[in-house]
Amino acid sequence: MQIFIDSGNLEKIRELNDLGVIDGVTTNPSLVSRENKPFRQLIKEICMIVDGPVSAETVSEDFDGMMKEAVELSKIHKNVIVKIVNTPQGIKAVKECTRRGIKTNVTLTFSAVQALLAAKAGATYVSPFVGRLDDVKEDGMQLVRDIRQIFDNYDFGAKILVASVRSTGHVLEAAKIGADVATCPAEVIENLFKHPLTDAGIKKFLDDWKKVRDKGLDK
Ligand code: G3P
């Protein structure tokens, strides 16, 4: 399973990309609003850092506006994936993007039938929002299971990009289900590395190595 960082923060993107654990990036208008940089410039700079898909979201609500933005965004860099919301106008735009060879990520997907429509329109990625479903006491990961089953039933080419990830548990479940990608906030990616027994093990090894050194045997 690929891991994308869900962020518009260049510093965090660079830091985690340097560790070699980032396969791509997703952004959204809320994440972009936290950064003090013109949107298109920000996307361009992210593409310079990460050699992988970078999702940039359209904000128009009508087909013509979405298409205009999709064409512009796709010209920023070859790795740009145009994010389009899962609405009737959005699905229409996804179908047209598919026809024109523009890659898409269908966002704000909250049901398996919405995902089915996105896949049928030729979406490159479909993003179920698991955390926001959990927030309203629904089962976000069950949605991912349902989408996996539907996409496998019909060999849809669309990739399942698990979004609105809140915990390492979400990442684990996504991988067990066979999702293609989990896009995670930086903090969740950082937590993937952590285990208290790893920390305790390192401390014990270093303490014991000090004994070896103290005896002058560390040669
Ligand atoms: O980028 C889309 C998604 O990951 C947003 O997550 O935490 O705002 O629900 P969140």
CSV table of C-alpha atoms and ligand atoms in Angstrom, one decimal:
chain,number,residue,atom,x,y,z
A,1,MET,CA,0.0,0.0,0.0
A,2,GLN,CA,1.3,3.4,-0.9
A,3,ILE,CA,1.5,6.2,1.8
A,4,PHE,CA,0.7,9.8,0.8
A,5,ILE,CA,1.1,12.8,3.0
A,6,ASP,CA,-2.1,14.8,3.4
A,7,SER,CA,-0.6,18.2,3.8
A,8,GLY,CA,0.3,21.5,2.1
A,9,ASN,CA,3.2,22.2,4.5
A,10,LEU,CA,6.4,22.2,2.5
A,11,GLU,CA,8.6,21.7,5.6
A,12,LYS,CA,6.8,18.6,6.7
A,13,ILE,CA,6.5,17.2,3.2
A,14,ARG,CA,10.3,17.7,2.7
A,15,GLU,CA,11.1,16.2,6.1
A,16,LEU,CA,9.0,13.0,5.6
A,17,ASN,CA,10.0,12.7,1.9
A,18,ASP,CA,13.6,12.7,3.0
A,19,LEU,CA,12.9,9.6,5.0
A,20,GLY,CA,11.8,7.8,1.9
A,21,VAL,CA,8.4,6.9,3.1
A,22,ILE,CA,6.2,9.2,1.0
A,23,ASP,CA,4.8,8.0,-2.3
A,24,GLY,CA,2.7,11.1,-3.0
A,25,VAL,CA,0.8,14.1,-1.6
A,26,THR,CA,-2.8,15.1,-1.3
A,27,THR,CA,-4.0,18.6,-0.6
A,28,ASN,CA,-7.4,20.2,-0.1
A,29,PRO,CA,-8.6,23.8,0.2
A,30,SER,CA,-8.5,23.6,4.0
A,31,LEU,CA,-4.9,22.5,4.1
A,32,VAL,CA,-3.9,25.1,1.5
A,33,SER,CA,-5.5,27.8,3.7
A,34,ARG,CA,-3.0,27.1,6.4
A,35,GLU,CA,-0.1,27.9,4.2
A,36,ASN,CA,0.9,31.4,3.2
A,37,LYS,CA,1.6,30.8,-0.5
A,38,PRO,CA,-0.3,31.2,-3.8
A,39,PHE,CA,-2.1,27.9,-4.5
A,40,ARG,CA,-0.5,27.0,-7.9
A,41,GLN,CA,2.9,28.0,-6.7
A,42,LEU,CA,2.5,25.7,-3.7
A,43,ILE,CA,1.5,22.8,-5.8
A,44,LYS,CA,4.4,23.4,-8.1
A,45,GLU,CA,6.9,23.4,-5.2
A,46,ILE,CA,5.3,20.2,-3.7
A,47,CYS,CA,5.9,18.6,-7.1
A,48,MET,CA,9.5,19.6,-7.0
A,49,ILE,CA,9.9,17.8,-3.7
A,50,VAL,CA,8.0,14.6,-4.1
A,51,ASP,CA,8.4,12.4,-7.2
A,52,GLY,CA,4.9,11.0,-7.1
A,53,PRO,CA,1.2,11.9,-7.6
A,54,VAL,CA,0.2,15.3,-6.1
A,55,SER,CA,-3.5,16.0,-5.7
A,56,ALA,CA,-4.7,19.6,-6.2
A,57,GLU,CA,-8.4,20.3,-5.7
A,58,THR,CA,-10.8,22.2,-7.9
A,59,VAL,CA,-13.2,24.6,-6.1
A,60,SER,CA,-15.9,25.3,-8.8
A,61,GLU,CA,-19.2,23.7,-8.3
A,62,ASP,CA,-20.2,23.6,-12.0
A,63,PHE,CA,-18.9,21.4,-14.8
A,64,ASP,CA,-17.5,24.3,-16.9
A,65,GLY,CA,-15.6,25.8,-13.9
A,66,MET,CA,-14.3,22.4,-12.8
A,67,MET,CA,-13.0,21.6,-16.3
A,68,LYS,CA,-11.3,25.0,-16.6
A,69,GLU,CA,-9.6,24.5,-13.3
A,70,ALA,CA,-8.8,20.8,-14.1
A,71,VAL,CA,-7.0,21.8,-17.4
A,72,GLU,CA,-5.1,24.6,-15.6
A,73,LEU,CA,-4.0,22.5,-12.7
A,74,SER,CA,-3.0,19.5,-14.8
A,75,LYS,CA,-0.6,21.9,-16.7
A,76,ILE,CA,1.3,22.7,-13.5
A,77,HIS,CA,3.3,19.4,-13.5
A,78,LYS,CA,2.9,16.0,-15.0
A,79,ASN,CA,2.4,14.5,-11.5
A,80,VAL,CA,-0.7,16.7,-10.7
A,81,ILE,CA,-3.9,14.7,-10.0
A,82,VAL,CA,-7.0,16.9,-10.2
A,83,LYS,CA,-9.2,16.5,-7.2
A,84,ILE,CA,-12.9,16.8,-7.9
A,85,VAL,CA,-15.8,16.5,-5.5
A,86,ASN,CA,-18.2,13.6,-5.7
A,87,THR,CA,-21.3,15.4,-7.0
A,88,PRO,CA,-23.3,15.0,-10.3
A,89,GLN,CA,-21.3,17.9,-11.9
A,90,GLY,CA,-18.1,16.5,-10.4
A,91,ILE,CA,-18.7,13.0,-11.9
A,92,LYS,CA,-19.5,14.6,-15.3
A,93,ALA,CA,-16.2,16.5,-15.1
A,94,VAL,CA,-14.3,13.3,-14.1
A,95,LYS,CA,-15.7,11.6,-17.2
A,96,GLU,CA,-14.5,14.4,-19.4
A,97,CYS,CA,-11.1,14.5,-17.7
A,98,THR,CA,-10.8,10.8,-18.3
A,99,ARG,CA,-11.6,11.4,-22.0
A,100,ARG,CA,-8.9,14.1,-22.2
A,101,GLY,CA,-6.3,12.0,-20.3
A,102,ILE,CA,-6.4,14.2,-17.1
A,103,LYS,CA,-5.9,12.1,-14.0
A,104,THR,CA,-8.5,12.6,-11.2
A,105,ASN,CA,-9.0,12.0,-7.5
A,106,VAL,CA,-12.7,11.9,-6.6
A,107,THR,CA,-13.0,13.4,-3.1
A,108,LEU,CA,-15.6,13.7,-0.4
A,109,THR,CA,-16.8,10.1,-1.1
A,110,PHE,CA,-18.9,8.8,1.7
A,111,SER,CA,-20.8,5.9,0.2
A,112,ALA,CA,-19.9,2.8,-1.9
A,113,VAL,CA,-22.4,3.8,-4.6
A,114,GLN,CA,-20.7,7.2,-4.9
A,115,ALA,CA,-17.4,5.3,-5.3
A,116,LEU,CA,-19.1,3.1,-8.0
A,117,LEU,CA,-20.1,6.2,-10.0
A,118,ALA,CA,-16.6,7.7,-9.7
A,119,ALA,CA,-15.0,4.4,-10.9
A,120,LYS,CA,-17.4,4.2,-13.8
A,121,ALA,CA,-16.5,7.7,-14.9
A,122,GLY,CA,-12.8,6.6,-15.1
A,123,ALA,CA,-11.5,8.2,-11.9
A,124,THR,CA,-7.8,7.5,-11.2
A,125,TYR,CA,-8.3,7.6,-7.5
A,126,VAL,CA,-11.5,7.5,-5.3
A,127,SER,CA,-11.2,8.9,-1.8
A,128,PRO,CA,-13.4,7.5,0.9
A,129,PHE,CA,-13.3,9.8,4.0
A,130,VAL,CA,-13.0,7.3,6.9
A,131,GLY,CA,-12.4,9.7,9.8
A,132,ARG,CA,-15.4,11.9,9.0
A,133,LEU,CA,-17.6,8.9,8.8
A,134,ASP,CA,-16.3,7.7,12.2
A,135,ASP,CA,-17.0,11.2,13.6
A,136,VAL,CA,-20.7,10.7,12.9
A,137,LYS,CA,-20.7,7.2,14.4
A,138,GLU,CA,-20.6,5.4,11.1
A,139,ASP,CA,-17.9,2.8,10.2
A,140,GLY,CA,-15.4,4.4,7.8
A,141,MET,CA,-13.4,1.3,7.3
A,142,GLN,CA,-16.5,-0.7,6.3
A,143,LEU,CA,-16.9,1.7,3.5
A,144,VAL,CA,-13.4,0.9,2.3
A,145,ARG,CA,-14.2,-2.9,2.5
A,146,ASP,CA,-17.3,-2.4,0.4
A,147,ILE,CA,-15.5,-0.3,-2.2
A,148,ARG,CA,-12.7,-2.9,-2.4
A,149,GLN,CA,-15.2,-5.6,-3.1
A,150,ILE,CA,-17.1,-3.6,-5.8
A,151,PHE,CA,-13.9,-2.5,-7.6
A,152,ASP,CA,-12.6,-6.1,-7.5
A,153,ASN,CA,-15.9,-7.5,-8.8
A,154,TYR,CA,-15.7,-5.4,-11.9
A,155,ASP,CA,-11.9,-4.9,-12.3
A,156,PHE,CA,-12.3,-1.2,-12.1
A,157,GLY,CA,-8.9,0.6,-12.6
A,158,ALA,CA,-9.7,3.2,-10.0
A,159,LYS,CA,-7.4,3.1,-7.0
A,160,ILE,CA,-8.8,3.3,-3.5
A,161,LEU,CA,-7.2,6.3,-1.7
A,162,VAL,CA,-8.2,6.1,2.0
A,163,ALA,CA,-8.5,9.7,3.2
A,164,SER,CA,-9.5,11.5,6.4
A,165,VAL,CA,-7.1,9.2,8.2
A,166,ARG,CA,-6.9,9.9,11.9
A,167,SER,CA,-4.8,7.1,13.4
A,168,THR,CA,-2.2,4.3,12.7
A,169,GLY,CA,-5.2,2.0,13.2
A,170,HIS,CA,-6.8,3.4,10.1
A,171,VAL,CA,-3.6,2.8,8.2
A,172,LEU,CA,-3.4,-0.8,9.5
A,173,GLU,CA,-7.0,-1.6,8.6
A,174,ALA,CA,-6.6,0.0,5.1
A,175,ALA,CA,-3.6,-2.2,4.4
A,176,LYS,CA,-5.4,-5.3,5.6
A,177,ILE,CA,-8.3,-4.6,3.4
A,178,GLY,CA,-6.1,-4.0,0.4
A,179,ALA,CA,-6.6,-0.3,-0.2
A,180,ASP,CA,-4.2,1.1,-2.7
A,181,VAL,CA,-3.2,4.2,-0.8
A,182,ALA,CA,-3.7,5.8,2.6
A,183,THR,CA,-3.2,9.6,2.7
A,184,CYS,CA,-2.2,10.6,6.2
A,185,PRO,CA,-1.5,13.7,8.2
A,186,ALA,CA,2.2,14.1,9.0
A,187,GLU,CA,1.6,13.2,12.7
A,188,VAL,CA,0.0,9.8,11.7
A,189,ILE,CA,3.0,9.0,9.4
A,190,GLU,CA,5.4,9.9,12.3
A,191,ASN,CA,3.4,7.6,14.6
A,192,LEU,CA,3.8,4.7,12.2
A,193,PHE,CA,7.5,4.5,13.2
A,194,LYS,CA,6.8,4.4,16.9
A,195,HIS,CA,6.7,1.5,19.3
A,196,PRO,CA,7.6,1.7,23.0
A,197,LEU,CA,9.5,-1.6,22.9
A,198,THR,CA,11.6,-0.2,20.1
A,199,ASP,CA,12.5,2.8,22.3
A,200,ALA,CA,13.1,0.5,25.3
A,201,GLY,CA,15.2,-1.9,23.2
A,202,ILE,CA,17.4,0.9,21.9
A,203,LYS,CA,18.0,2.2,25.4
A,204,LYS,CA,19.0,-1.3,26.6
A,205,PHE,CA,21.4,-1.9,23.7
A,206,LEU,CA,23.0,1.5,24.2
A,207,ASP,CA,23.4,1.0,28.0
A,208,ASP,CA,25.0,-2.4,27.4
A,209,TRP,CA,27.2,-1.0,24.6
A,210,LYS,CA,28.5,1.6,27.1
A,211,LYS,CA,29.7,-1.3,29.3
A,212,VAL,CA,31.6,-2.7,26.2
A,213,ARG,CA,33.1,0.7,25.6
A,214,ASP,CA,34.0,1.2,29.2
A,215,LYS,CA,36.0,-2.0,29.1
A,216,GLY,CA,37.7,-0.7,25.9
A,217,LEU,CA,36.3,-3.6,23.9
A,218,ASP,CA,34.4,-1.5,21.3
A,219,LYS,CA,37.1,-2.0,18.6
B,1,G3P,O1,-7.6,15.5,2.1
B,1,G3P,C1,-8.8,14.9,2.4
B,1,G3P,C2,-8.9,14.3,3.8
B,1,G3P,O2,-7.9,13.5,4.1
B,1,G3P,C3,-9.3,15.3,4.8
B,1,G3P,O3,-9.2,14.8,6.1
B,1,G3P,O4,-9.1,15.1,8.6
B,1,G3P,O5,-10.1,16.9,7.1
B,1,G3P,O6,-11.3,14.8,7.5
B,1,G3P,P1,-10.0,15.5,7.4
